[in-house]
Amino acid sequence: MRWLALVLGALLLAAPARAADAAGAQVLEHKGRWESGYGAQFYNVVGRLKNTSGHELRYVKLRIEALDEHGNVVARTDTYNESAEALAVPDLNPRELLESGKVKPLPVDAEERFRGSFLKEETPAFTDYRVKVIETPEVTPMKVIETREAPPRSPSE
């Protein structure tokens, strides 16, 4: 019986986070401008967001889209709230980062910064951009499963 509780507990921990409605976070402000550094030019978008979900979020994933003069998307990049930026690093495993606790959850009503950029040499001409919240998974509370203890063994066992 005890092993069943352990197996169920492990399954609960391994279950993926539920993606909440993307409306679980609100972009409060953002600004974009051309910058240069390290021999490259890039369009840098920085802003602030707020957790409006009513519960802790594992992270907030955003999509920044570059738009041409007709409003068509010509480039896009995905980014995360500041505490979760490591999830966008290609050489790191996002699942391992989340399971290790290295990505701190975003508390209810907390505000945090975000940033994303487009390299000029890799991006078609654009006249505007937009920022969308695309994922706001809820922190899944750990469930404690209680089991009855086995009766004490007799001295002869």
GROMACS .gro file of N, CA and C in nm:
model
  471
    1MET      N    1   0.083  -0.119   0.000
    1MET     CA    2   0.000   0.000   0.000
    1MET      C    3   0.087   0.126   0.000
    2ARG      N    4   0.194   0.121   0.078
    2ARG     CA    5   0.283   0.236   0.086
    2ARG      C    6   0.348   0.263  -0.049
    3TRP      N    7   0.385   0.157  -0.123
    3TRP     CA    8   0.447   0.177  -0.254
    3TRP      C    9   0.349   0.242  -0.350
    4LEU      N   10   0.219   0.211  -0.337
    4LEU     CA   11   0.118   0.273  -0.422
    4LEU      C   12   0.113   0.423  -0.399
    5ALA      N   13   0.121   0.464  -0.273
    5ALA     CA   14   0.121   0.607  -0.241
    5ALA      C   15   0.244   0.675  -0.301
    6LEU      N   16   0.358   0.608  -0.293
    6LEU     CA   17   0.480   0.665  -0.350
    6LEU      C   18   0.471   0.677  -0.501
    7VAL      N   19   0.417   0.576  -0.566
    7VAL     CA   20   0.401   0.580  -0.712
    7VAL      C   21   0.305   0.692  -0.752
    8LEU      N   22   0.192   0.702  -0.682
    8LEU     CA   23   0.096   0.809  -0.713
    8LEU      C   24   0.158   0.946  -0.691
    9GLY      N   25   0.233   0.961  -0.585
    9GLY     CA   26   0.300   1.089  -0.558
    9GLY      C   27   0.399   1.124  -0.668
   10ALA      N   28   0.475   1.024  -0.714
   10ALA     CA   29   0.571   1.048  -0.822
   10ALA      C   30   0.501   1.087  -0.951
   11LEU      N   31   0.388   1.023  -0.979
   11LEU     CA   32   0.313   1.057  -1.100
   11LEU      C   33   0.260   1.200  -1.093
   12LEU      N   34   0.215   1.242  -0.978
   12LEU     CA   35   0.166   1.380  -0.963
   12LEU      C   36   0.278   1.480  -0.986
   13LEU      N   37   0.397   1.449  -0.936
   13LEU     CA   38   0.509   1.540  -0.957
   13LEU      C   39   0.553   1.545  -1.102
   14ALA      N   40   0.541   1.434  -1.172
   14ALA     CA   41   0.585   1.427  -1.311
   14ALA      C   42   0.482   1.484  -1.408
   15ALA      N   43   0.360   1.503  -1.362
   15ALA     CA   44   0.255   1.554  -1.451
   15ALA      C   45   0.289   1.694  -1.498
   16PRO      N   46   0.268   1.723  -1.626
   16PRO     CA   47   0.299   1.857  -1.676
   16PRO      C   48   0.205   1.960  -1.616
   17ALA      N   49   0.255   2.081  -1.609
   17ALA     CA   50   0.170   2.190  -1.557
   17ALA      C   51   0.058   2.217  -1.656
   18ARG      N   52  -0.058   2.249  -1.602
   18ARG     CA   53  -0.169   2.286  -1.689
   18ARG      C   54  -0.145   2.427  -1.739
   19ALA      N   55  -0.163   2.449  -1.867
   19ALA     CA   56  -0.151   2.584  -1.920
   19ALA      C   57  -0.281   2.657  -1.891
   20ALA      N   58  -0.268   2.762  -1.815
   20ALA     CA   59  -0.386   2.843  -1.785
   20ALA      C   60  -0.416   2.931  -1.905
   21ASP      N   61  -0.530   2.995  -1.902
   21ASP     CA   62  -0.566   3.089  -2.005
   21ASP      C   63  -0.455   3.194  -2.014
   22ALA      N   64  -0.415   3.229  -2.134
   22ALA     CA   65  -0.309   3.328  -2.152
   22ALA      C   66  -0.345   3.461  -2.089
   23ALA      N   67  -0.472   3.483  -2.061
   23ALA     CA   68  -0.514   3.606  -1.996
   23ALA      C   69  -0.473   3.608  -1.849
   24GLY      N   70  -0.402   3.508  -1.802
   24GLY     CA   71  -0.357   3.502  -1.664
   24GLY      C   72  -0.249   3.603  -1.632
   25ALA      N   73  -0.200   3.672  -1.734
   25ALA     CA   74  -0.101   3.778  -1.714
   25ALA      C   75  -0.134   3.891  -1.809
   26GLN      N   76  -0.101   4.011  -1.766
   26GLN     CA   77  -0.130   4.129  -1.847
   26GLN      C   78  -0.001   4.204  -1.873
   27VAL      N   79   0.020   4.243  -1.998
   27VAL     CA   80   0.134   4.329  -2.032
   27VAL      C   81   0.095   4.471  -1.992
   28LEU      N   82   0.173   4.529  -1.902
   28LEU     CA   83   0.142   4.663  -1.851
   28LEU      C   84   0.198   4.772  -1.941
   29GLU      N   85   0.317   4.749  -1.993
   29GLU     CA   86   0.380   4.847  -2.082
   29GLU      C   87   0.492   4.778  -2.158
   30HIS      N   88   0.528   4.837  -2.272
   30HIS     CA   89   0.643   4.789  -2.349
   30HIS      C   90   0.691   4.899  -2.442
   31LYS      N   91   0.820   4.894  -2.472
   31LYS     CA   92   0.882   4.991  -2.562
   31LYS      C   93   0.982   4.916  -2.648
   32GLY      N   94   0.992   4.957  -2.774
   32GLY     CA   95   1.089   4.896  -2.864
   32GLY      C   96   1.176   5.002  -2.929
   33ARG      N   97   1.303   4.969  -2.951
   33ARG     CA   98   1.393   5.062  -3.021
   33ARG      C   99   1.513   4.986  -3.077
   34TRP      N  100   1.572   5.045  -3.179
   34TRP     CA  101   1.692   4.988  -3.239
   34TRP      C  102   1.811   5.018  -3.149
   35GLU      N  103   1.893   4.917  -3.128
   35GLU     CA  104   2.015   4.932  -3.048
   35GLU      C  105   2.127   4.860  -3.119
   36SER      N  106   2.249   4.883  -3.075
   36SER     CA  107   2.362   4.810  -3.132
   36SER      C  108   2.459   4.773  -3.021
   37GLY      N  109   2.526   4.663  -3.041
   37GLY     CA  110   2.624   4.616  -2.945
   37GLY      C  111   2.688   4.489  -2.995
   38TYR      N  112   2.811   4.467  -2.958
   38TYR     CA  113   2.884   4.348  -2.999
   38TYR      C  114   2.887   4.333  -3.151
   39GLY      N  115   2.890   4.446  -3.223
   39GLY     CA  116   2.900   4.442  -3.368
   39GLY      C  117   2.771   4.407  -3.439
   40ALA      N  118   2.659   4.408  -3.369
   40ALA     CA  119   2.530   4.373  -3.431
   40ALA      C  120   2.427   4.482  -3.399
   41GLN      N  121   2.329   4.495  -3.489
   41GLN     CA  122   2.216   4.583  -3.463
   41GLN      C  123   2.095   4.496  -3.434
   42PHE      N  124   2.015   4.539  -3.339
   42PHE     CA  125   1.897   4.461  -3.303
   42PHE      C  126   1.787   4.554  -3.254
   43TYR      N  127   1.664   4.508  -3.273
   43TYR     CA  128   1.548   4.581  -3.223
   43TYR      C  129   1.514   4.518  -3.090
   44ASN      N  130   1.523   4.594  -2.984
   44ASN     CA  131   1.505   4.543  -2.848
   44ASN      C  132   1.370   4.590  -2.794
   45VAL      N  133   1.290   4.496  -2.746
   45VAL     CA  134   1.161   4.527  -2.684
   45VAL      C  135   1.172   4.492  -2.536
   46VAL      N  136   1.142   4.589  -2.452
   46VAL     CA  137   1.142   4.566  -2.307
   46VAL      C  138   1.008   4.610  -2.251
   47GLY      N  139   0.964   4.544  -2.146
   47GLY     CA  140   0.835   4.580  -2.088
   47GLY      C  141   0.816   4.522  -1.950
   48ARG      N  142   0.696   4.543  -1.898
   48ARG     CA  143   0.657   4.490  -1.768
   48ARG      C  144   0.525   4.417  -1.783
   49LEU      N  145   0.510   4.313  -1.703
   49LEU     CA  146   0.385   4.237  -1.702
   49LEU      C  147   0.341   4.215  -1.558
   50LYS      N  148   0.217   4.172  -1.542
   50LYS     CA  149   0.161   4.146  -1.409
   50LYS      C  150   0.085   4.015  -1.410
   51ASN      N  151   0.102   3.937  -1.304
   51ASN     CA  152   0.026   3.814  -1.286
   51ASN      C  153  -0.114   3.852  -1.239
   52THR      N  154  -0.212   3.835  -1.326
   52THR     CA  155  -0.352   3.869  -1.294
   52THR      C  156  -0.438   3.745  -1.279
   53SER      N  157  -0.376   3.629  -1.266
   53SER     CA  158  -0.447   3.501  -1.269
   53SER      C  159  -0.521   3.466  -1.139
   54GLY      N  160  -0.478   3.522  -1.027
   54GLY     CA  161  -0.536   3.483  -0.899
   54GLY      C  162  -0.464   3.365  -0.835
   55HIS      N  163  -0.357   3.315  -0.898
   55HIS     CA  164  -0.275   3.207  -0.841
   55HIS      C  165  -0.131   3.224  -0.890
   56GLU      N  166  -0.038   3.154  -0.826
   56GLU     CA  167   0.102   3.160  -0.869
   56GLU      C  168   0.116   3.100  -1.008
   57LEU      N  169   0.206   3.159  -1.087
   57LEU     CA  170   0.234   3.106  -1.221
   57LEU      C  171   0.375   3.050  -1.225
   58ARG      N  172   0.392   2.940  -1.297
   58ARG     CA  173   0.527   2.884  -1.315
   58ARG      C  174   0.614   2.979  -1.395
   59TYR      N  175   0.555   3.041  -1.496
   59TYR     CA  176   0.622   3.139  -1.581
   59TYR      C  177   0.517   3.206  -1.667
   60VAL      N  178   0.559   3.312  -1.735
   60VAL     CA  179   0.475   3.377  -1.836
   60VAL      C  180   0.555   3.374  -1.966
   61LYS      N  181   0.498   3.314  -2.068
   61LYS     CA  182   0.562   3.310  -2.199
   61LYS      C  183   0.494   3.412  -2.288
   62LEU      N  184   0.575   3.493  -2.356
   62LEU     CA  185   0.523   3.597  -2.443
   62LEU      C  186   0.574   3.577  -2.585
   63ARG      N  187   0.501   3.629  -2.680
   63ARG     CA  188   0.544   3.628  -2.820
   63ARG      C  189   0.548   3.773  -2.868
   64ILE      N  190   0.663   3.810  -2.923
   64ILE     CA  191   0.679   3.942  -2.982
   64ILE      C  192   0.681   3.922  -3.133
   65GLU      N  193   0.592   3.990  -3.203
   65GLU     CA  194   0.580   3.976  -3.349
   65GLU      C  195   0.613   4.108  -3.417
   66ALA      N  196   0.702   4.102  -3.516
   66ALA     CA  197   0.735   4.218  -3.598
   66ALA      C  198   0.636   4.222  -3.714
   67LEU      N  199   0.580   4.341  -3.740
   67LEU     CA  200   0.474   4.356  -3.840
   67LEU      C  201   0.518   4.448  -3.953
   68ASP      N  202   0.482   4.412  -4.076
   68ASP     CA  203   0.510   4.500  -4.189
   68ASP      C  204   0.404   4.610  -4.198
   69GLU      N  205   0.413   4.693  -4.301
   69GLU     CA  206   0.320   4.807  -4.314
   69GLU      C  207   0.175   4.765  -4.332
   70HIS      N  208   0.150   4.639  -4.367
   70HIS     CA  209   0.013   4.588  -4.384
   70HIS      C  210  -0.037   4.513  -4.260
   71GLY      N  211   0.045   4.507  -4.157
   71GLY     CA  212   0.006   4.437  -4.035
   71GLY      C  213   0.035   4.288  -4.038
   72ASN      N  214   0.108   4.244  -4.141
   72ASN     CA  215   0.144   4.102  -4.152
   72ASN      C  216   0.267   4.072  -4.065
   73VAL      N  217   0.268   3.956  -4.004
   73VAL     CA  218   0.382   3.915  -3.922
   73VAL      C  219   0.497   3.875  -4.013
   74VAL      N  220   0.612   3.940  -3.995
   74VAL     CA  221   0.730   3.908  -4.076
   74VAL      C  222   0.837   3.837  -3.994
   75ALA      N  223   0.827   3.845  -3.862
   75ALA     CA  224   0.921   3.776  -3.773
   75ALA      C  225   0.855   3.764  -3.635
   76ARG      N  226   0.900   3.665  -3.561
   76ARG     CA  227   0.848   3.649  -3.424
   76ARG      C  228   0.958   3.590  -3.337
   77THR      N  229   0.946   3.620  -3.210
   77THR     CA  230   1.036   3.560  -3.112
   77THR      C  231   0.956   3.537  -2.984
   78ASP      N  232   0.985   3.429  -2.917
   78ASP     CA  233   0.920   3.399  -2.790
   78ASP      C  234   1.017   3.431  -2.677
   79THR      N  235   0.963   3.481  -2.569
   79THR     CA  236   1.044   3.516  -2.453
   79THR      C  237   0.964   3.489  -2.327
   80TYR      N  238   1.027   3.509  -2.212
   80TYR     CA  239   0.965   3.478  -2.083
   80TYR      C  240   0.981   3.595  -1.987
   81ASN      N  241   0.904   3.592  -1.879
   81ASN     CA  242   0.926   3.689  -1.772
   81ASN      C  243   1.069   3.675  -1.722
   82GLU      N  244   1.118   3.782  -1.662
   82GLU     CA  245   1.259   3.789  -1.623
   82GLU      C  246   1.307   3.669  -1.540
   83SER      N  247   1.229   3.625  -1.444
   83SER     CA  248   1.271   3.513  -1.358
   83SER      C  249   1.279   3.381  -1.433
   84ALA      N  250   1.215   3.374  -1.548
   84ALA     CA  251   1.210   3.248  -1.624
   84ALA      C  252   1.286   3.256  -1.756
   85GLU      N  253   1.368   3.358  -1.776
   85GLU     CA  254   1.439   3.374  -1.903
   85GLU      C  255   1.523   3.253  -1.942
   86ALA      N  256   1.572   3.179  -1.845
   86ALA     CA  257   1.655   3.062  -1.875
   86ALA      C  258   1.579   2.958  -1.956
   87LEU      N  259   1.445   2.960  -1.951
   87LEU     CA  260   1.366   2.863  -2.028
   87LEU      C  261   1.384   2.881  -2.179
   88ALA      N  262   1.432   2.998  -2.221
   88ALA     CA  263   1.452   3.025  -2.364
   88ALA      C  264   1.592   2.989  -2.412
   89VAL      N  265   1.680   2.948  -2.322
   89VAL     CA  266   1.818   2.915  -2.361
   89VAL      C  267   1.818   2.779  -2.430
   90PRO      N  268   1.861   2.776  -2.558
   90PRO     CA  269   1.853   2.651  -2.635
   90PRO      C  270   1.929   2.532  -2.575
   91ASP      N  271   2.041   2.558  -2.508
   91ASP     CA  272   2.123   2.449  -2.455
   91ASP      C  273   2.072   2.392  -2.323
   92LEU      N  274   1.969   2.453  -2.266
   92LEU     CA  275   1.915   2.405  -2.139
   92LEU      C  276   1.783   2.333  -2.161
   93ASN      N  277   1.753   2.238  -2.074
   93ASN     CA  278   1.629   2.162  -2.082
   93ASN      C  279   1.524   2.230  -1.994
   94PRO      N  280   1.419   2.290  -2.054
   94PRO     CA  281   1.319   2.362  -1.975
   94PRO      C  282   1.254   2.276  -1.867
   95ARG      N  283   1.223   2.153  -1.899
   95ARG     CA  284   1.158   2.065  -1.800
   95ARG      C  285   1.248   2.044  -1.678
   96GLU      N  286   1.377   2.020  -1.704
   96GLU     CA  287   1.471   2.001  -1.593
   96GLU      C  288   1.482   2.127  -1.509
   97LEU      N  289   1.485   2.243  -1.575
   97LEU     CA  290   1.492   2.370  -1.501
   97LEU      C  291   1.371   2.387  -1.410
   98LEU      N  292   1.253   2.359  -1.463
   98LEU     CA  293   1.130   2.374  -1.384
   98LEU      C  294   1.128   2.275  -1.268
   99GLU      N  295   1.165   2.150  -1.295
   99GLU     CA  296   1.163   2.048  -1.190
   99GLU      C  297   1.267   2.074  -1.082
  100SER      N  298   1.378   2.140  -1.119
  100SER     CA  299   1.485   2.165  -1.022
  100SER      C  300   1.452   2.280  -0.928
  101GLY      N  301   1.350   2.358  -0.961
  101GLY     CA  302   1.315   2.473  -0.879
  101GLY      C  303   1.399   2.596  -0.908
  102LYS      N  304   1.479   2.593  -1.015
  102LYS     CA  305   1.564   2.708  -1.049
  102LYS      C  306   1.486   2.823  -1.112
  103VAL      N  307   1.363   2.797  -1.152
  103VAL     CA  308   1.277   2.903  -1.206
  103VAL      C  309   1.178   2.938  -1.096
  104LYS      N  310   1.192   3.058  -1.043
  104LYS     CA  311   1.106   3.096  -0.931
  104LYS      C  312   0.967   3.133  -0.983
  105PRO      N  313   0.861   3.085  -0.917
  105PRO     CA  314   0.724   3.116  -0.960
  105PRO      C  315   0.694   3.265  -0.948
  106LEU      N  316   0.597   3.309  -1.025
  106LEU     CA  317   0.553   3.449  -1.021
  106LEU      C  318   0.430   3.458  -0.931
  107PRO      N  319   0.444   3.523  -0.815
  107PRO     CA  320   0.332   3.530  -0.720
  107PRO      C  321   0.211   3.607  -0.776
  108VAL      N  322   0.098   3.588  -0.714
  108VAL     CA  323  -0.025   3.658  -0.750
  108VAL      C  324   0.000   3.809  -0.742
  109ASP      N  325  -0.045   3.881  -0.842
  109ASP     CA  326  -0.034   4.028  -0.851
  109ASP      C  327   0.109   4.080  -0.863
  110ALA      N  328   0.207   3.992  -0.876
  110ALA     CA  329   0.345   4.037  -0.890
  110ALA      C  330   0.368   4.095  -1.029
  111GLU      N  331   0.458   4.191  -1.037
  111GLU     CA  332   0.498   4.249  -1.164
  111GLU      C  333   0.642   4.210  -1.191
  112GLU      N  334   0.673   4.191  -1.318
  112GLU     CA  335   0.808   4.155  -1.355
  112GLU      C  336   0.838   4.207  -1.495
  113ARG      N  337   0.965   4.222  -1.525
  113ARG     CA  338   1.007   4.271  -1.657
  113ARG      C  339   1.018   4.154  -1.755
  114PHE      N  340   1.022   4.190  -1.883
  114PHE     CA  341   1.052   4.094  -1.989
  114PHE      C  342   1.128   4.168  -2.098
  115ARG      N  343   1.194   4.092  -2.184
  115ARG     CA  344   1.266   4.151  -2.297
  115ARG      C  345   1.277   4.050  -2.409
  116GLY      N  346   1.288   4.101  -2.529
  116GLY     CA  347   1.307   4.017  -2.646
  116GLY      C  348   1.363   4.104  -2.757
  117SER      N  349   1.428   4.042  -2.854
  117SER     CA  350   1.489   4.123  -2.959
  117SER      C  351   1.492   4.050  -3.092
  118PHE      N  352   1.510   4.130  -3.198
  118PHE     CA  353   1.524   4.081  -3.335
  118PHE      C  354   1.656   4.132  -3.389
  119LEU      N  355   1.740   4.043  -3.442
  119LEU     CA  356   1.863   4.085  -3.508
  119LEU      C  357   1.827   4.147  -3.643
  120LYS      N  358   1.884   4.263  -3.673
  120LYS     CA  359   1.852   4.333  -3.797
  120LYS      C  360   1.885   4.247  -3.919
  121GLU      N  361   2.000   4.180  -3.917
  121GLU     CA  362   2.043   4.101  -4.033
  121GLU      C  363   1.956   3.978  -4.059
  122GLU      N  364   1.877   3.936  -3.959
  122GLU     CA  365   1.792   3.817  -3.974
  122GLU      C  366   1.644   3.850  -3.986
  123THR      N  367   1.610   3.979  -3.982
  123THR     CA  368   1.469   4.019  -3.976
  123THR      C  369   1.431   4.104  -4.096
  124PRO      N  370   1.325   4.066  -4.170
  124PRO     CA  371   1.277   4.151  -4.279
  124PRO      C  372   1.234   4.288  -4.224
  125ALA      N  373   1.225   4.385  -4.314
  125ALA     CA  374   1.183   4.519  -4.273
  125ALA      C  375   1.047   4.513  -4.205
  126PHE      N  376   1.031   4.590  -4.098
  126PHE     CA  377   0.902   4.596  -4.029
  126PHE      C  378   0.879   4.738  -3.980
  127THR      N  379   0.752   4.770  -3.958
  127THR     CA  380   0.715   4.906  -3.918
  127THR      C  381   0.657   4.912  -3.777
  128ASP      N  382   0.618   4.799  -3.722
  128ASP     CA  383   0.557   4.796  -3.590
  128ASP      C  384   0.579   4.659  -3.529
  129TYR      N  385   0.536   4.641  -3.408
  129TYR     CA  386   0.544   4.511  -3.341
  129TYR      C  387   0.428   4.501  -3.244
  130ARG      N  388   0.402   4.380  -3.198
  130ARG     CA  389   0.302   4.359  -3.093
  130ARG      C  390   0.353   4.252  -2.997
  131VAL      N  391   0.302   4.259  -2.875
  131VAL     CA  392   0.340   4.164  -2.770
  131VAL      C  393   0.214   4.092  -2.725
  132LYS      N  394   0.221   3.959  -2.720
  132LYS     CA  395   0.107   3.877  -2.676
  132LYS      C  396   0.153   3.784  -2.565
  133VAL      N  397   0.067   3.762  -2.468
  133VAL     CA  398   0.090   3.658  -2.367
  133VAL      C  399   0.038   3.529  -2.427
  134ILE      N  400   0.122   3.424  -2.432
  134ILE     CA  401   0.077   3.299  -2.496
  134ILE      C  402   0.068   3.180  -2.401
  135GLU      N  403   0.137   3.184  -2.286
  135GLU     CA  404   0.127   3.074  -2.189
  135GLU      C  405   0.140   3.129  -2.048
  136THR      N  406   0.053   3.081  -1.960
  136THR     CA  407   0.060   3.117  -1.818
  136THR      C  408   0.026   2.995  -1.733
  137PRO      N  409   0.114   2.895  -1.731
  137PRO     CA  410   0.081   2.775  -1.654
  137PRO      C  411   0.083   2.800  -1.503
  138GLU      N  412  -0.016   2.743  -1.439
  138GLU     CA  413  -0.033   2.755  -1.295
  138GLU      C  414   0.070   2.667  -1.224
  139VAL      N  415   0.117   2.715  -1.110
  139VAL     CA  416   0.202   2.630  -1.026
  139VAL      C  417   0.111   2.522  -0.970
  140THR      N  418   0.148   2.397  -0.994
  140THR     CA  419   0.067   2.286  -0.947
  140THR      C  420   0.108   2.253  -0.804
  141PRO      N  421   0.015   2.269  -0.711
  141PRO     CA  422   0.051   2.238  -0.572
  141PRO      C  423   0.081   2.089  -0.556
  142MET      N  424   0.180   2.060  -0.472
  142MET     CA  425   0.214   1.921  -0.446
  142MET      C  426   0.107   1.863  -0.354
  143LYS      N  427   0.055   1.750  -0.392
  143LYS     CA  428  -0.049   1.686  -0.311
  143LYS      C  429   0.015   1.582  -0.221
  144VAL      N  430  -0.022   1.585  -0.096
  144VAL     CA  431   0.028   1.488   0.000
  144VAL      C  432  -0.074   1.375   0.008
  145ILE      N  433  -0.026   1.255  -0.010
  145ILE     CA  434  -0.114   1.139  -0.003
  145ILE      C  435  -0.081   1.064   0.125
  146GLU      N  436  -0.179   1.056   0.211
  146GLU     CA  437  -0.158   0.987   0.338
  146GLU      C  438  -0.196   0.841   0.324
  147THR      N  439  -0.117   0.757   0.388
  147THR     CA  440  -0.147   0.614   0.389
  147THR      C  441  -0.144   0.567   0.534
  148ARG      N  442  -0.216   0.461   0.557
  148ARG     CA  443  -0.212   0.402   0.691
  148ARG      C  444  -0.080   0.328   0.706
  149GLU      N  445  -0.028   0.336   0.823
  149GLU     CA  446   0.096   0.263   0.847
  149GLU      C  447   0.065   0.117   0.868
  150ALA      N  448   0.159   0.034   0.831
  150ALA     CA  449   0.143  -0.110   0.851
  150ALA      C  450   0.143  -0.140   1.001
  151PRO      N  451   0.068  -0.241   1.041
  151PRO     CA  452   0.067  -0.276   1.185
  151PRO      C  453   0.207  -0.319   1.228
  152PRO      N  454   0.239  -0.295   1.354
  152PRO     CA  455   0.372  -0.335   1.402
  152PRO      C  456   0.391  -0.485   1.388
  153ARG      N  457   0.514  -0.521   1.358
  153ARG     CA  458   0.546  -0.664   1.343
  153ARG      C  459   0.568  -0.727   1.480
  154SER      N  460   0.532  -0.851   1.487
  154SER     CA  461   0.555  -0.923   1.613
  154SER      C  462   0.703  -0.958   1.623
  155PRO      N  463   0.754  -0.975   1.744
  155PRO     CA  464   0.897  -1.006   1.762
  155PRO      C  465   0.940  -1.132   1.690
  156SER      N  466   0.851  -1.224   1.662
  156SER     CA  467   0.889  -1.349   1.597
  156SER      C  468   0.908  -1.331   1.446
  157GLU      N  469   0.869  -1.218   1.390
  157GLU     CA  470   0.881  -1.198   1.244
  157GLU      C  471   1.015  -1.147   1.206
   0.00000   0.00000   0.00000
